[in-house]
PDB file of C-alpha atoms and ligand atoms in Angstrom:
ATOM      1  CA  MET A  37      -0.052  -0.352  -0.148  1.00  0.00           C
ATOM      2  CA  ALA A  38       1.346   3.608  -0.955  1.00  0.00           C
ATOM      3  CA  VAL A  39       1.813   5.509   1.644  1.00  0.00           C
ATOM      4  CA  ASP A  40       0.868   9.616   0.631  1.00  0.00           C
ATOM      5  CA  ARG A  41       2.899  11.681   2.748  1.00  0.00           C
ATOM      6  CA  SER A  42       1.573  15.051   0.321  1.00  0.00           C
ATOM      7  CA  THR A  43      -1.684  15.277   1.176  1.00  0.00           C
ATOM      8  CA  PRO A  44      -2.173  17.937   3.285  1.00  0.00           C
ATOM      9  CA  ASN A  45      -4.102  17.523   7.178  1.00  0.00           C
ATOM     10  CA  LEU A  46      -7.641  18.990   5.640  1.00  0.00           C
ATOM     11  CA  GLY A  47      -9.730  17.279   8.410  1.00  0.00           C
ATOM     12  CA  SER A  48      -9.233  13.335   9.284  1.00  0.00           C
ATOM     13  CA  LEU A  49     -12.886  12.586   7.804  1.00  0.00           C
ATOM     14  CA  TYR A  50     -11.922  15.030   3.770  1.00  0.00           C
ATOM     15  CA  GLN A  51      -8.562  12.944   4.326  1.00  0.00           C
ATOM     16  CA  GLU A  52     -10.148   8.974   4.919  1.00  0.00           C
ATOM     17  CA  LEU A  53     -12.702  10.499   1.341  1.00  0.00           C
ATOM     18  CA  ILE A  54      -9.364  11.217  -0.406  1.00  0.00           C
ATOM     19  CA  LEU A  55      -7.842   8.679   0.557  1.00  0.00           C
ATOM     20  CA  ASP A  56     -10.577   6.096  -0.586  1.00  0.00           C
ATOM     21  CA  HIS A  57     -10.843   7.451  -3.739  1.00  0.00           C
ATOM     22  CA  PHE A  58      -6.741   7.418  -3.565  1.00  0.00           C
ATOM     23  CA  ARG A  59      -6.745   4.330  -2.890  1.00  0.00           C
ATOM     24  CA  ARG A  60      -9.317   2.257  -4.877  1.00  0.00           C
ATOM     25  CA  PRO A  61      -9.958   4.922  -8.199  1.00  0.00           C
ATOM     26  CA  ARG A  62     -13.262   4.854  -9.908  1.00  0.00           C
ATOM     27  CA  ASN A  63     -13.938   5.053 -13.521  1.00  0.00           C
ATOM     28  CA  ARG A  64     -10.034   4.637 -13.841  1.00  0.00           C
ATOM     29  CA  GLY A  65      -9.069   2.814 -17.098  1.00  0.00           C
ATOM     30  CA  VAL A  66      -9.751   3.513 -21.060  1.00  0.00           C
ATOM     31  CA  LEU A  67     -13.393   4.247 -21.466  1.00  0.00           C
ATOM     32  CA  PRO A  68     -14.706   2.055 -24.496  1.00  0.00           C
ATOM     33  CA  GLY A  69     -16.438   4.715 -26.687  1.00  0.00           C
ATOM     34  CA  ALA A  70     -14.962   8.066 -25.376  1.00  0.00           C
ATOM     35  CA  ASN A  71     -15.228  10.780 -28.355  1.00  0.00           C
ATOM     36  CA  THR A  72     -13.450  12.996 -26.249  1.00  0.00           C
ATOM     37  CA  VAL A  73     -10.058  12.584 -25.152  1.00  0.00           C
ATOM     38  CA  VAL A  74      -7.809  15.702 -23.437  1.00  0.00           C
ATOM     39  CA  HIS A  75      -4.242  14.623 -21.272  1.00  0.00           C
ATOM     40  CA  MET A  76      -2.751  17.181 -18.685  1.00  0.00           C
ATOM     41  CA  HIS A  77      -0.029  17.480 -16.578  1.00  0.00           C
ATOM     42  CA  ASN A  78       0.984  19.385 -13.296  1.00  0.00           C
ATOM     43  CA  PRO A  79       4.591  20.257 -13.839  1.00  0.00           C
ATOM     44  CA  VAL A  80       4.367  21.598 -10.234  1.00  0.00           C
ATOM     45  CA  CYS A  81       3.905  18.628  -8.938  1.00  0.00           C
ATOM     46  CA  GLY A  82       3.558  15.438 -11.421  1.00  0.00           C
ATOM     47  CA  ASP A  83       0.708  15.124 -11.595  1.00  0.00           C
ATOM     48  CA  GLU A  84      -0.893  13.670 -14.753  1.00  0.00           C
ATOM     49  CA  VAL A  85      -4.408  12.796 -16.149  1.00  0.00           C
ATOM     50  CA  LYS A  86      -6.367  11.278 -19.006  1.00  0.00           C
ATOM     51  CA  LEU A  87     -10.026  12.090 -19.243  1.00  0.00           C
ATOM     52  CA  TYR A  88     -11.730  10.696 -21.128  1.00  0.00           C
ATOM     53  CA  LEU A  89     -15.567  11.469 -22.195  1.00  0.00           C
ATOM     54  CA  HIS A  90     -18.821   9.938 -24.118  1.00  0.00           C
ATOM     55  CA  LEU A  91     -20.554  12.510 -25.375  1.00  0.00           C
ATOM     56  CA  GLU A  92     -24.151  12.630 -26.632  1.00  0.00           C
ATOM     57  CA  GLY A  93     -26.321  15.183 -27.610  1.00  0.00           C
ATOM     58  CA  ASP A  94     -25.895  17.760 -24.391  1.00  0.00           C
ATOM     59  CA  GLN A  95     -25.532  15.431 -22.344  1.00  0.00           C
ATOM     60  CA  VAL A  96     -22.437  13.746 -20.692  1.00  0.00           C
ATOM     61  CA  THR A  97     -23.174  10.201 -20.354  1.00  0.00           C
ATOM     62  CA  GLY A  98     -19.798   8.491 -20.288  1.00  0.00           C
ATOM     63  CA  ALA A  99     -16.420  10.048 -17.788  1.00  0.00           C
ATOM     64  CA  SER A 100     -13.113   7.690 -16.817  1.00  0.00           C
ATOM     65  CA  PHE A 101     -10.036   9.006 -16.370  1.00  0.00           C
ATOM     66  CA  GLU A 102      -6.613   7.463 -16.055  1.00  0.00           C
ATOM     67  CA  GLY A 103      -3.300   9.463 -14.170  1.00  0.00           C
ATOM     68  CA  GLN A 104      -1.419   9.819 -11.765  1.00  0.00           C
ATOM     69  CA  GLY A 105      -0.143  11.618  -9.684  1.00  0.00           C
ATOM     70  CA  CYS A 106      -0.409  13.041  -5.588  1.00  0.00           C
ATOM     71  CA  SER A 107      -3.412  12.009  -3.841  1.00  0.00           C
ATOM     72  CA  ILE A 108      -4.800  15.739  -4.053  1.00  0.00           C
ATOM     73  CA  SER A 109      -5.316  15.323  -7.793  1.00  0.00           C
ATOM     74  CA  GLN A 110      -6.642  11.557  -8.595  1.00  0.00           C
ATOM     75  CA  ALA A 111      -8.775  11.712  -5.905  1.00  0.00           C
ATOM     76  CA  SER A 112     -10.281  14.861  -6.809  1.00  0.00           C
ATOM     77  CA  VAL A 113     -10.610  14.069 -10.874  1.00  0.00           C
ATOM     78  CA  SER A 114     -12.004   9.818  -9.300  1.00  0.00           C
ATOM     79  CA  MET A 115     -14.764  11.660  -7.659  1.00  0.00           C
ATOM     80  CA  MET A 116     -14.997  14.334 -10.532  1.00  0.00           C
ATOM     81  CA  THR A 117     -15.886  11.171 -12.969  1.00  0.00           C
ATOM     82  CA  GLN A 118     -18.764  10.582 -11.007  1.00  0.00           C
ATOM     83  CA  LEU A 119     -20.338  13.413 -10.559  1.00  0.00           C
ATOM     84  CA  VAL A 120     -20.557  14.585 -14.280  1.00  0.00           C
ATOM     85  CA  GLN A 121     -21.340  11.581 -15.568  1.00  0.00           C
ATOM     86  CA  GLY A 122     -25.936  12.076 -16.452  1.00  0.00           C
ATOM     87  CA  HIS A 123     -25.943  16.200 -16.026  1.00  0.00           C
ATOM     88  CA  SER A 124     -26.069  18.160 -19.475  1.00  0.00           C
ATOM     89  CA  VAL A 125     -22.953  19.994 -20.520  1.00  0.00           C
ATOM     90  CA  ASP A 126     -23.854  22.740 -19.642  1.00  0.00           C
ATOM     91  CA  GLU A 127     -24.347  21.802 -15.804  1.00  0.00           C
ATOM     92  CA  ALA A 128     -20.869  20.147 -15.812  1.00  0.00           C
ATOM     93  CA  ARG A 129     -19.640  24.220 -17.312  1.00  0.00           C
ATOM     94  CA  ARG A 130     -21.249  24.751 -14.196  1.00  0.00           C
ATOM     95  CA  LEU A 131     -20.233  22.276 -11.444  1.00  0.00           C
ATOM     96  CA  ALA A 132     -16.666  22.830 -12.676  1.00  0.00           C
ATOM     97  CA  ALA A 133     -17.008  26.988 -12.289  1.00  0.00           C
ATOM     98  CA  ARG A 134     -18.424  25.713  -8.629  1.00  0.00           C
ATOM     99  CA  PHE A 135     -15.278  23.579  -8.049  1.00  0.00           C
ATOM    100  CA  THR A 136     -12.819  26.062  -9.291  1.00  0.00           C
ATOM    101  CA  ALA A 137     -14.720  29.269  -7.310  1.00  0.00           C
ATOM    102  CA  MET A 138     -14.195  26.568  -4.302  1.00  0.00           C
ATOM    103  CA  LEU A 139     -10.349  26.400  -4.787  1.00  0.00           C
ATOM    104  CA  HIS A 140     -10.302  29.960  -4.780  1.00  0.00           C
ATOM    105  CA  GLY A 141     -11.756  30.072  -1.196  1.00  0.00           C
ATOM    106  CA  ASP A 142     -15.604  30.905  -2.387  1.00  0.00           C
ATOM    107  CA  ALA A 143     -17.915  29.933   0.956  1.00  0.00           C
ATOM    108  CA  ASP A 144     -21.110  29.688  -0.596  1.00  0.00           C
ATOM    109  CA  ALA A 145     -19.493  26.724  -3.575  1.00  0.00           C
ATOM    110  CA  ALA A 146     -18.138  25.470  -0.883  1.00  0.00           C
ATOM    111  CA  ALA A 147     -21.777  25.132   1.190  1.00  0.00           C
ATOM    112  CA  ASP A 148     -23.357  23.539  -2.550  1.00  0.00           C
ATOM    113  CA  ARG A 149     -24.221  21.015  -2.266  1.00  0.00           C
ATOM    114  CA  ALA A 150     -24.535  19.475  -5.903  1.00  0.00           C
ATOM    115  CA  LEU A 151     -20.669  19.324  -5.596  1.00  0.00           C
ATOM    116  CA  GLY A 152     -21.774  15.949  -3.442  1.00  0.00           C
ATOM    117  CA  ASP A 153     -18.075  14.700  -2.037  1.00  0.00           C
ATOM    118  CA  LEU A 154     -15.708  17.131  -4.159  1.00  0.00           C
ATOM    119  CA  ARG A 155     -16.282  19.516  -0.830  1.00  0.00           C
ATOM    120  CA  ALA A 156     -13.467  17.706   1.264  1.00  0.00           C
ATOM    121  CA  LEU A 157     -11.586  19.290  -1.375  1.00  0.00           C
ATOM    122  CA  ALA A 158     -12.605  22.912  -0.032  1.00  0.00           C
ATOM    123  CA  GLY A 159      -9.837  23.152   2.561  1.00  0.00           C
ATOM    124  CA  VAL A 160      -7.250  22.937  -0.056  1.00  0.00           C
ATOM    125  CA  HIS A 161      -7.692  26.797  -1.099  1.00  0.00           C
ATOM    126  CA  GLN A 162      -5.562  26.678   1.963  1.00  0.00           C
ATOM    127  CA  PHE A 163      -2.834  24.869   0.705  1.00  0.00           C
ATOM    128  CA  PRO A 164      -1.449  27.086  -2.326  1.00  0.00           C
ATOM    129  CA  VAL A 165       0.153  24.673  -3.642  1.00  0.00           C
ATOM    130  CA  ARG A 166      -1.567  22.000  -4.300  1.00  0.00           C
ATOM    131  CA  VAL A 167      -5.192  23.661  -5.969  1.00  0.00           C
ATOM    132  CA  LYS A 168      -3.376  23.353  -9.157  1.00  0.00           C
ATOM    133  CA  CYS A 169      -3.768  19.762  -8.434  1.00  0.00           C
ATOM    134  CA  ALA A 170      -7.085  19.292  -7.463  1.00  0.00           C
ATOM    135  CA  LEU A 171      -7.766  21.830 -11.269  1.00  0.00           C
ATOM    136  CA  LEU A 172      -5.963  19.518 -13.196  1.00  0.00           C
ATOM    137  CA  GLY A 173      -9.121  16.552 -13.768  1.00  0.00           C
ATOM    138  CA  TRP A 174     -11.837  19.708 -13.993  1.00  0.00           C
ATOM    139  CA  ASN A 175      -9.181  22.322 -16.108  1.00  0.00           C
ATOM    140  CA  ALA A 176      -9.220  18.549 -18.145  1.00  0.00           C
ATOM    141  CA  LEU A 177     -13.195  18.576 -18.538  1.00  0.00           C
ATOM    142  CA  GLU A 178     -13.697  22.010 -19.675  1.00  0.00           C
ATOM    143  CA  LYS A 179     -11.594  21.602 -22.054  1.00  0.00           C
ATOM    144  CA  ALA A 180     -13.221  18.746 -23.051  1.00  0.00           C
ATOM    145  CA  LEU A 181     -15.881  20.318 -22.713  1.00  0.00           C
ATOM    146  CA  GLU A 182     -15.091  23.236 -24.873  1.00  0.00           C
ATOM    147  CA  SER A 183     -14.814  21.084 -27.845  1.00  0.00           C
ATOM    148  CA  SER A 184     -17.995  19.540 -27.921  1.00  0.00           C
ATOM    149  CA  ALA A 185     -20.132  21.856 -29.562  1.00  0.00           C
ATOM    150  CA  ASP A 186     -17.099  20.173 -32.146  1.00  0.00           C
ATOM    151  CA  ILE A 187     -18.817  16.774 -32.148  1.00  0.00           C
ATOM    152  CA  GLY A 188     -22.826  17.507 -32.895  1.00  0.00           C
ATOM    153  CA  GLY A 189     -24.818  15.262 -31.504  1.00  0.00           C
TER     154      GLY A 189
HETATM  155 ZN1  LIG B 572      -0.262  17.288  -7.334  1.00  0.00          ZN
END
């Protein structure tokens, strides 16, 4: 079992949730039939995320990822792939904006139930160098959704 010494102290309950996703990532692997793939890298920490989305019309019908890096980056993208599936592209964009606001210390966003378990990462805003880790998967999502207009549906 890998020991992650790089996880900032966010409180034990949140820490557990983050480590659970880090150790047992959800939706990890290539997504069969994905029509959008975005690869992103955070050179500061060495995190990597390759995000696979299946977009059908204006719906996110599938999401998965491959990646490596710190617990914050991998837990964030793992939770994100769970959250956005079944949402519209517009809603996924809205969630990305809310999550980004939360990571910049917006208390309203941190209280937004729509973000679900991802609120466990709210405390990361106190650790500026880790904000990029938490946002990596979401930046990939925003980029993937930008290109969704080209796919047609
Ligand atoms: Zn990182």
